[in-house]
Tab-separated table of C-alpha atoms and ligand atoms in Angstrom:
chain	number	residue	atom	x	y	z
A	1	UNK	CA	0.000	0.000	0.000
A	2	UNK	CA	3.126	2.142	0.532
A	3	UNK	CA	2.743	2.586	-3.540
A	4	UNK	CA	-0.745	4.620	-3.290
A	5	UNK	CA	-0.493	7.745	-5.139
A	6	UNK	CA	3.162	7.330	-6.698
A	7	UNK	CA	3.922	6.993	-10.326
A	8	UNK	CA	3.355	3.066	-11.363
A	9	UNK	CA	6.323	3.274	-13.451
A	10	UNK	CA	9.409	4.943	-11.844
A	11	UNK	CA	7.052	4.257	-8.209
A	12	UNK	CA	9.658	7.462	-7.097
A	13	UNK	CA	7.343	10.407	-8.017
A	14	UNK	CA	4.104	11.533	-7.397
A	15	UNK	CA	1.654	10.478	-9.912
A	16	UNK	CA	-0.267	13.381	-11.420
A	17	UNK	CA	-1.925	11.854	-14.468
A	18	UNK	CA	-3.986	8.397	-15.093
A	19	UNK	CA	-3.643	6.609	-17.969
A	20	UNK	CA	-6.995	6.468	-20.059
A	21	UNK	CA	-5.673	3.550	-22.131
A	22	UNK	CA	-4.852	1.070	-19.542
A	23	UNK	CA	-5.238	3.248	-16.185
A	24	UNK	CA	-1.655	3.553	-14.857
A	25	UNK	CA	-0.852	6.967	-12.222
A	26	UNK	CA	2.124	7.888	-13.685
A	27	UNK	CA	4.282	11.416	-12.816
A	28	UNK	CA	4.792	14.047	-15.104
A	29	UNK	CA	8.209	12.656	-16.655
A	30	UNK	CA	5.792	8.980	-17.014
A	31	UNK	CA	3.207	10.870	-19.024
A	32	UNK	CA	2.848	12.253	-22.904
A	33	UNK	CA	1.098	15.195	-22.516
A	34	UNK	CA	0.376	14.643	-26.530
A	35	UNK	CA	-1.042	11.782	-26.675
A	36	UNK	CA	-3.069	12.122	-23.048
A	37	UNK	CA	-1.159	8.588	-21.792
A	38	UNK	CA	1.558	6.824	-20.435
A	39	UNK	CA	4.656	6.333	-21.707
A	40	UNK	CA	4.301	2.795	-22.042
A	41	UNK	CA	1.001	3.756	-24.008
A	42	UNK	CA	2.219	6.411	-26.229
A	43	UNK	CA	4.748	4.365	-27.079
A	44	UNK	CA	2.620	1.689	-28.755
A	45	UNK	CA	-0.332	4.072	-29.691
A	46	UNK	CA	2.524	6.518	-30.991
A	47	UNK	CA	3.690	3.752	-33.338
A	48	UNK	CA	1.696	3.879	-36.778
A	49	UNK	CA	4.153	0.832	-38.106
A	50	UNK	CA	3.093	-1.171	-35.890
A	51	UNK	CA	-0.364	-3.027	-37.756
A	52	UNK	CA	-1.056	-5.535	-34.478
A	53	UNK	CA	-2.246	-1.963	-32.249
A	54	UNK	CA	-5.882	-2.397	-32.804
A	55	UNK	CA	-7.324	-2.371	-29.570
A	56	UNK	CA	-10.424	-1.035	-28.593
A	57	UNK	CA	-9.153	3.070	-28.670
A	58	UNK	CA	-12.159	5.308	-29.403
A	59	UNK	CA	-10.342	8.167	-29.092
A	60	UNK	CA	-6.991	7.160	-29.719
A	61	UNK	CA	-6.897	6.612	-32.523
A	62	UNK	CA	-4.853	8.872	-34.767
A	63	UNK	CA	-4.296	9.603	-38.298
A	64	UNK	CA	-1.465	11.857	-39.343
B	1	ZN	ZN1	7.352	8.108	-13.121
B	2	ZN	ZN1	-1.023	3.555	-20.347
């Protein structure tokens, strides 16, 4: 429980966002701003080479 309110990522900052694709608290240097998710999300949803991303995104979905 000592993990409540840090970032789910580095768990060494204060989380200040939640992920809206897959719900991790992560702190500001854990979140895209851009994108409006995690790193670990923006990564993947950032990623238009990647053909396997089609998960259920209604509004991430992007086309550039
Ligand atoms: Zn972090
Ligand atoms: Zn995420």
């Amino acid at each position: 429980m000592s993990n409540a309110g840090l970032c789910q990522v580095c768990e060494n900052a204060r989380a200040r966002h939640t992920c809206q694709s897959c719900g991790t608290q992560v702190c500001t240097d854990h979140w895209d701003e851009t994108i409006g998710a995690c790193s670990a999300c923006a990564e993947t949803i950032g990623d238009p080479d990647d053909p396997s991303t089609g998960d259920d995104r209604p509004d991430g979905f992007r086309i550039d």
